[in-house]
PDB file of C-alpha atoms in Angstrom:
ATOM      1  CA  UNK A   1     -17.516   1.213  28.103  1.00 36.00           C
ATOM      2  CA  UNK A   2     -15.654  -1.083  28.033  1.00 38.00           C
ATOM      3  CA  UNK A   3     -15.311  -4.962  26.275  1.00 37.00           C
ATOM      4  CA  UNK A   4     -14.047  -6.252  29.743  1.00 37.00           C
ATOM      5  CA  UNK A   5     -16.559  -4.128  32.014  1.00 37.00           C
ATOM      6  CA  UNK A   6     -20.016  -5.332  29.216  1.00 36.00           C
ATOM      7  CA  UNK A   7     -18.493  -8.567  30.207  1.00 30.00           C
ATOM      8  CA  UNK A   8     -16.938 -10.257  33.576  1.00 33.00           C
ATOM      9  CA  UNK A   9     -13.662 -11.378  33.641  1.00 32.00           C
ATOM     10  CA  UNK A  10     -14.340 -12.670  30.090  1.00 28.00           C
ATOM     11  CA  UNK A  11     -10.163 -10.714  28.527  1.00 30.00           C
ATOM     12  CA  UNK A  12      -9.134 -10.826  32.132  1.00 32.00           C
ATOM     13  CA  UNK A  13      -5.525 -10.203  30.454  1.00 35.00           C
ATOM     14  CA  UNK A  14      -4.474  -6.825  32.779  1.00 39.00           C
ATOM     15  CA  UNK A  15      -2.724  -6.185  28.496  1.00 41.00           C
ATOM     16  CA  UNK A  16      -5.837  -6.092  26.823  1.00 39.00           C
ATOM     17  CA  UNK A  17      -7.984  -3.880  29.480  1.00 42.00           C
ATOM     18  CA  UNK A  18      -5.101  -0.985  28.543  1.00 43.00           C
ATOM     19  CA  UNK A  19      -6.094  -1.984  25.156  1.00 43.00           C
ATOM     20  CA  UNK A  20      -9.558  -1.781  25.254  1.00 44.00           C
ATOM     21  CA  UNK A  21     -10.186   1.410  27.142  1.00 46.00           C
ATOM     22  CA  UNK A  22      -8.410   2.878  24.170  1.00 57.00           C
ATOM     23  CA  UNK A  23     -11.281   3.960  21.220  1.00 62.00           C
ATOM     24  CA  UNK A  24     -10.356   3.665  17.536  1.00 62.00           C
ATOM     25  CA  UNK A  25     -10.596   7.013  15.494  1.00 61.00           C
ATOM     26  CA  UNK A  26     -13.409   6.081  14.099  1.00 56.00           C
ATOM     27  CA  UNK A  27     -15.796   7.295  12.345  1.00 47.00           C
ATOM     28  CA  UNK A  28     -14.625   8.709   8.718  1.00 57.00           C
ATOM     29  CA  UNK A  29     -16.159  11.562   9.263  1.00 52.00           C
ATOM     30  CA  UNK A  30     -13.303  12.128  11.748  1.00 65.00           C
ATOM     31  CA  UNK A  31     -10.378  10.831  10.873  1.00 80.00           C
ATOM     32  CA  UNK A  32     -11.083  13.940   7.828  1.00 86.00           C
ATOM     33  CA  UNK A  33     -11.118  16.949  10.364  1.00 90.00           C
ATOM     34  CA  UNK A  34      -7.692  15.734  11.142  1.00 91.00           C
ATOM     35  CA  UNK A  35      -5.995  15.287   8.148  1.00 93.00           C
ATOM     36  CA  UNK A  36      -7.899  18.927   6.801  1.00 93.00           C
ATOM     37  CA  UNK A  37      -5.644  20.589   9.601  1.00 94.00           C
ATOM     38  CA  UNK A  38      -2.310  18.077   8.453  1.00 96.00           C
ATOM     39  CA  UNK A  39      -3.147  19.595   5.797  1.00 95.00           C
ATOM     40  CA  UNK A  40      -4.404  23.713   6.236  1.00 94.00           C
ATOM     41  CA  UNK A  41      -0.839  23.947   8.566  1.00 95.00           C
ATOM     42  CA  UNK A  42       1.228  22.453   6.467  1.00 96.00           C
ATOM     43  CA  UNK A  43       1.857  19.508   9.127  1.00 97.00           C
ATOM     44  CA  UNK A  44       4.054  16.728   6.181  1.00 98.00           C
ATOM     45  CA  UNK A  45       4.826  14.746   8.138  1.00 98.00           C
ATOM     46  CA  UNK A  46       2.052  14.256  11.085  1.00 97.00           C
ATOM     47  CA  UNK A  47       0.060  13.574   7.378  1.00 97.00           C
ATOM     48  CA  UNK A  48       2.684  10.942   6.550  1.00 98.00           C
ATOM     49  CA  UNK A  49       2.240   9.448  10.013  1.00 98.00           C
ATOM     50  CA  UNK A  50      -1.378   9.774  10.282  1.00 96.00           C
ATOM     51  CA  UNK A  51      -1.868   8.430   7.358  1.00 96.00           C
ATOM     52  CA  UNK A  52       0.812   5.230   7.884  1.00 97.00           C
ATOM     53  CA  UNK A  53      -0.847   4.301  11.173  1.00 95.00           C
ATOM     54  CA  UNK A  54      -3.988   3.371   9.787  1.00 93.00           C
ATOM     55  CA  UNK A  55      -3.176   1.694   6.666  1.00 94.00           C
ATOM     56  CA  UNK A  56      -0.243  -0.316   8.516  1.00 94.00           C
ATOM     57  CA  UNK A  57      -2.308  -1.070  11.218  1.00 93.00           C
ATOM     58  CA  UNK A  58       1.824  -1.411  12.959  1.00 93.00           C
ATOM     59  CA  UNK A  59       2.590  -1.172  16.342  1.00 92.00           C
ATOM     60  CA  UNK A  60       3.693   2.073  17.829  1.00 95.00           C
ATOM     61  CA  UNK A  61       7.977   0.936  17.699  1.00 95.00           C
ATOM     62  CA  UNK A  62       7.466  -0.828  14.039  1.00 96.00           C
ATOM     63  CA  UNK A  63       5.854   2.351  12.610  1.00 97.00           C
ATOM     64  CA  UNK A  64       8.805   4.936  14.339  1.00 97.00           C
ATOM     65  CA  UNK A  65      10.837   2.388  12.753  1.00 97.00           C
ATOM     66  CA  UNK A  66      10.126   2.560   9.354  1.00 98.00           C
ATOM     67  CA  UNK A  67      12.984   3.392   6.970  1.00 97.00           C
ATOM     68  CA  UNK A  68      12.003   5.041   3.634  1.00 98.00           C
ATOM     69  CA  UNK A  69      12.899   1.701   2.375  1.00 97.00           C
ATOM     70  CA  UNK A  70      10.101   0.172   3.742  1.00 97.00           C
ATOM     71  CA  UNK A  71       7.380   1.933   2.226  1.00 98.00           C
ATOM     72  CA  UNK A  72       9.502   3.969  -0.957  1.00 97.00           C
ATOM     73  CA  UNK A  73      12.049   3.394  -3.236  1.00 93.00           C
ATOM     74  CA  UNK A  74      13.660   6.082  -4.812  1.00 91.00           C
ATOM     75  CA  UNK A  75      10.935   8.574  -2.805  1.00 91.00           C
ATOM     76  CA  UNK A  76       8.388   6.386  -5.169  1.00 96.00           C
ATOM     77  CA  UNK A  77       6.145   5.233  -2.434  1.00 97.00           C
ATOM     78  CA  UNK A  78       4.686   1.495  -2.638  1.00 96.00           C
ATOM     79  CA  UNK A  79       1.432   0.651  -3.361  1.00 96.00           C
ATOM     80  CA  UNK A  80       2.977  -3.008  -0.154  1.00 96.00           C
ATOM     81  CA  UNK A  81       5.272  -3.447   1.996  1.00 96.00           C
ATOM     82  CA  UNK A  82       6.151  -5.852   3.917  1.00 94.00           C
ATOM     83  CA  UNK A  83       8.706  -5.354   7.676  1.00 94.00           C
ATOM     84  CA  UNK A  84       9.609  -7.688  10.174  1.00 94.00           C
ATOM     85  CA  UNK A  85       7.281  -6.792  13.648  1.00 91.00           C
ATOM     86  CA  UNK A  86       9.586  -6.619  16.330  1.00 92.00           C
ATOM     87  CA  UNK A  87       7.869  -9.131  19.260  1.00 89.00           C
ATOM     88  CA  UNK A  88       6.893 -10.606  17.499  1.00 86.00           C
ATOM     89  CA  UNK A  89       9.997 -11.262  15.028  1.00 90.00           C
ATOM     90  CA  UNK A  90       7.495 -12.124  12.454  1.00 89.00           C
ATOM     91  CA  UNK A  91       7.150 -10.813   8.890  1.00 92.00           C
ATOM     92  CA  UNK A  92       3.665  -9.326   9.010  1.00 92.00           C
ATOM     93  CA  UNK A  93       3.006  -7.722   5.096  1.00 93.00           C
ATOM     94  CA  UNK A  94       0.153  -4.470   4.126  1.00 94.00           C
ATOM     95  CA  UNK A  95      -1.087  -2.353   1.696  1.00 94.00           C
ATOM     96  CA  UNK A  96      -0.220   2.162   1.142  1.00 96.00           C
ATOM     97  CA  UNK A  97      -3.408   3.449   0.200  1.00 96.00           C
ATOM     98  CA  UNK A  98      -2.477   6.078  -2.686  1.00 97.00           C
ATOM     99  CA  UNK A  99      -3.414   8.694  -0.326  1.00 96.00           C
ATOM    100  CA  UNK A 100      -0.871   7.889   2.585  1.00 97.00           C
ATOM    101  CA  UNK A 101       1.457   6.622  -0.780  1.00 98.00           C
ATOM    102  CA  UNK A 102       0.623  10.684  -1.731  1.00 98.00           C
ATOM    103  CA  UNK A 103       0.954  12.160   1.791  1.00 98.00           C
ATOM    104  CA  UNK A 104       4.506   9.668   2.396  1.00 98.00           C
ATOM    105  CA  UNK A 105       6.000  11.145  -0.868  1.00 98.00           C
ATOM    106  CA  UNK A 106       5.820  14.635  -0.281  1.00 98.00           C
ATOM    107  CA  UNK A 107       6.938  14.753   3.534  1.00 98.00           C
ATOM    108  CA  UNK A 108      10.839  11.734   1.640  1.00 98.00           C
ATOM    109  CA  UNK A 109      10.667  15.166  -0.598  1.00 97.00           C
ATOM    110  CA  UNK A 110      10.407  18.441   1.198  1.00 97.00           C
ATOM    111  CA  UNK A 111      12.631  16.270   4.281  1.00 97.00           C
ATOM    112  CA  UNK A 112      15.111  15.289   1.814  1.00 97.00           C
ATOM    113  CA  UNK A 113      15.214  11.975   3.445  1.00 97.00           C
ATOM    114  CA  UNK A 114      17.679   9.530   1.698  1.00 96.00           C
ATOM    115  CA  UNK A 115      16.818   5.190   1.576  1.00 95.00           C
ATOM    116  CA  UNK A 116      18.402   4.767   4.621  1.00 96.00           C
ATOM    117  CA  UNK A 117      16.970   7.357   6.775  1.00 96.00           C
ATOM    118  CA  UNK A 118      14.077   7.293   8.318  1.00 97.00           C
ATOM    119  CA  UNK A 119      10.788   7.668   7.739  1.00 98.00           C
ATOM    120  CA  UNK A 120       9.957   9.562  10.756  1.00 98.00           C
ATOM    121  CA  UNK A 121      13.184  11.327  12.375  1.00 96.00           C
ATOM    122  CA  UNK A 122      13.430  12.687  15.526  1.00 93.00           C
ATOM    123  CA  UNK A 123      14.710  15.861  16.077  1.00 86.00           C
ATOM    124  CA  UNK A 124      15.930  15.417  19.508  1.00 83.00           C
ATOM    125  CA  UNK A 125      19.495  14.870  19.093  1.00 76.00           C
ATOM    126  CA  UNK A 126      20.222  10.307  20.547  1.00 78.00           C
ATOM    127  CA  UNK A 127      17.153   9.742  19.262  1.00 85.00           C
ATOM    128  CA  UNK A 128      17.111   8.516  15.910  1.00 93.00           C
ATOM    129  CA  UNK A 129      13.522   8.378  15.239  1.00 96.00           C
ATOM    130  CA  UNK A 130      10.387   9.331  17.276  1.00 96.00           C
ATOM    131  CA  UNK A 131      10.026   7.549  20.515  1.00 95.00           C
ATOM    132  CA  UNK A 132       6.976   6.072  21.499  1.00 94.00           C
ATOM    133  CA  UNK A 133       6.430   8.479  24.139  1.00 94.00           C
ATOM    134  CA  UNK A 134       6.868  11.279  21.293  1.00 95.00           C
ATOM    135  CA  UNK A 135       3.843   9.568  18.628  1.00 96.00           C
ATOM    136  CA  UNK A 136       2.298   9.192  21.659  1.00 95.00           C
ATOM    137  CA  UNK A 137       1.985  12.557  22.733  1.00 96.00           C
ATOM    138  CA  UNK A 138       1.495  14.056  19.050  1.00 96.00           C
ATOM    139  CA  UNK A 139      -1.707  12.076  18.276  1.00 93.00           C
ATOM    140  CA  UNK A 140      -2.672  14.230  22.131  1.00 94.00           C
ATOM    141  CA  UNK A 141      -2.664  17.411  19.735  1.00 94.00           C
ATOM    142  CA  UNK A 142      -4.467  15.230  16.749  1.00 93.00           C
ATOM    143  CA  UNK A 143      -7.852  14.391  18.669  1.00 90.00           C
ATOM    144  CA  UNK A 144      -7.209  17.086  21.648  1.00 92.00           C
ATOM    145  CA  UNK A 145      -8.169  19.326  17.753  1.00 90.00           C
ATOM    146  CA  UNK A 146     -10.780  18.480  17.090  1.00 87.00           C
ATOM    147  CA  UNK A 147     -12.813  18.165  20.106  1.00 88.00           C
ATOM    148  CA  UNK A 148     -11.725  15.245  21.990  1.00 85.00           C
ATOM    149  CA  UNK A 149     -10.890  13.576  24.661  1.00 87.00           C
ATOM    150  CA  UNK A 150      -7.394  12.796  24.066  1.00 87.00           C
ATOM    151  CA  UNK A 151      -7.561   9.812  27.395  1.00 87.00           C
ATOM    152  CA  UNK A 152      -9.831   8.151  25.142  1.00 85.00           C
ATOM    153  CA  UNK A 153      -7.047   7.782  22.729  1.00 86.00           C
ATOM    154  CA  UNK A 154      -3.667   6.053  22.534  1.00 87.00           C
ATOM    155  CA  UNK A 155      -1.699   4.891  20.181  1.00 88.00           C
ATOM    156  CA  UNK A 156      -3.045   1.508  19.647  1.00 86.00           C
ATOM    157  CA  UNK A 157      -6.087   3.632  18.808  1.00 85.00           C
ATOM    158  CA  UNK A 158      -4.440   3.501  15.321  1.00 88.00           C
ATOM    159  CA  UNK A 159      -2.997   0.086  15.040  1.00 87.00           C
ATOM    160  CA  UNK A 160      -6.925  -0.958  15.894  1.00 86.00           C
ATOM    161  CA  UNK A 161      -9.037   1.776  13.702  1.00 85.00           C
ATOM    162  CA  UNK A 162      -8.678  -0.462  10.137  1.00 88.00           C
ATOM    163  CA  UNK A 163      -8.627  -3.747  11.152  1.00 86.00           C
ATOM    164  CA  UNK A 164     -11.772  -3.079  13.235  1.00 85.00           C
ATOM    165  CA  UNK A 165     -13.158  -1.590  10.604  1.00 85.00           C
ATOM    166  CA  UNK A 166     -12.927  -4.351   7.966  1.00 86.00           C
ATOM    167  CA  UNK A 167     -13.674  -6.366  11.272  1.00 87.00           C
ATOM    168  CA  UNK A 168     -16.819  -4.578  11.561  1.00 82.00           C
ATOM    169  CA  UNK A 169     -17.634  -5.008   7.080  1.00 86.00           C
ATOM    170  CA  UNK A 170     -16.364  -8.662   6.966  1.00 85.00           C
ATOM    171  CA  UNK A 171     -16.560 -10.305   9.845  1.00 83.00           C
ATOM    172  CA  UNK A 172     -13.457 -12.458   8.507  1.00 87.00           C
ATOM    173  CA  UNK A 173     -10.945 -13.174  11.684  1.00 86.00           C
ATOM    174  CA  UNK A 174      -8.914 -14.195   9.367  1.00 88.00           C
ATOM    175  CA  UNK A 175      -7.883 -11.373   7.452  1.00 88.00           C
ATOM    176  CA  UNK A 176      -7.946  -9.150  10.348  1.00 87.00           C
ATOM    177  CA  UNK A 177      -5.477 -12.138  12.256  1.00 87.00           C
ATOM    178  CA  UNK A 178      -2.596 -11.584   9.321  1.00 87.00           C
ATOM    179  CA  UNK A 179      -2.691  -7.765   8.821  1.00 87.00           C
ATOM    180  CA  UNK A 180      -1.781  -7.054  12.494  1.00 87.00           C
ATOM    181  CA  UNK A 181       0.359  -9.925  12.095  1.00 86.00           C
ATOM    182  CA  UNK A 182      -0.960 -11.896  15.476  1.00 85.00           C
ATOM    183  CA  UNK A 183       0.172 -16.303  16.350  1.00 83.00           C
ATOM    184  CA  UNK A 184      -2.874 -16.615  17.719  1.00 85.00           C
ATOM    185  CA  UNK A 185      -6.629 -16.679  16.472  1.00 85.00           C
ATOM    186  CA  UNK A 186      -7.509 -15.954  20.301  1.00 82.00           C
ATOM    187  CA  UNK A 187      -5.345 -13.060  19.999  1.00 83.00           C
ATOM    188  CA  UNK A 188      -6.713 -10.811  17.486  1.00 82.00           C
ATOM    189  CA  UNK A 189     -11.117 -11.582  19.786  1.00 82.00           C
ATOM    190  CA  UNK A 190      -8.814 -10.120  21.806  1.00 79.00           C
ATOM    191  CA  UNK A 191      -7.783  -7.528  20.863  1.00 75.00           C
ATOM    192  CA  UNK A 192     -10.770  -6.506  18.460  1.00 78.00           C
ATOM    193  CA  UNK A 193     -13.451  -6.686  22.202  1.00 75.00           C
ATOM    194  CA  UNK A 194     -15.176  -8.914  19.706  1.00 69.00           C
ATOM    195  CA  UNK A 195     -18.437  -9.756  22.308  1.00 64.00           C
ATOM    196  CA  UNK A 196     -21.123 -12.536  22.083  1.00 58.00           C
ATOM    197  CA  UNK A 197     -23.088 -10.342  20.506  1.00 61.00           C
ATOM    198  CA  UNK A 198     -21.449 -10.010  17.596  1.00 65.00           C
ATOM    199  CA  UNK A 199     -20.245 -14.008  17.574  1.00 63.00           C
ATOM    200  CA  UNK A 200     -24.218 -14.438  18.136  1.00 66.00           C
ATOM    201  CA  UNK A 201     -25.342 -12.249  14.663  1.00 69.00           C
ATOM    202  CA  UNK A 202     -22.910 -13.573  12.326  1.00 64.00           C
ATOM    203  CA  UNK A 203     -24.529 -17.506  13.642  1.00 66.00           C
ATOM    204  CA  UNK A 204     -27.680 -16.307  12.941  1.00 70.00           C
ATOM    205  CA  UNK A 205     -26.064 -15.377   9.555  1.00 70.00           C
ATOM    206  CA  UNK A 206     -25.931 -18.970   9.306  1.00 68.00           C
ATOM    207  CA  UNK A 207     -28.408 -21.898   8.155  1.00 66.00           C
ATOM    208  CA  UNK A 208     -27.387 -25.511   7.428  1.00 64.00           C
TER     209      UNK A 208
END
């Protein structure tokens, strides 16, 4: 059930309702089959896209606009990267885990991409890189391939997945705010769909 249904009127902004209806790619037993399937069929691009989407926590428009030089140098992926967000014009940093670095390096090598090339070029003439619509269709294929309902997931599912898991494990909203590149902490609260029960649970753990 979406957060705005659980707490009527709490998050009434229209743009957040769409986000809350979309599930995160969780738990790990759901993410592992997607990776395994992509590895089995040899879809190197999608494997790199899937891994980097989760690690970077970027909006779809920023993820798809990445160039090779943003995440790698001479074919070697970096452990951290920084990009300027299209929406806020602010820079945001993100980590690239070992598994993601490996998949990115394999994809760059197999596709013969140069440092100045887009990391995820489109096969459609006139489009320099994958569009958000193409990305959404790719995501639908990922989730449906493991028996999940694609209507329950969207591109924001990928952005929210790691951020939500970090919050659940640490309850550190400020850290998640920085990782998502939000201007205001309130935006992070709404984006993660934090409920009053979460706030009360944290409060109960503080004994003054």
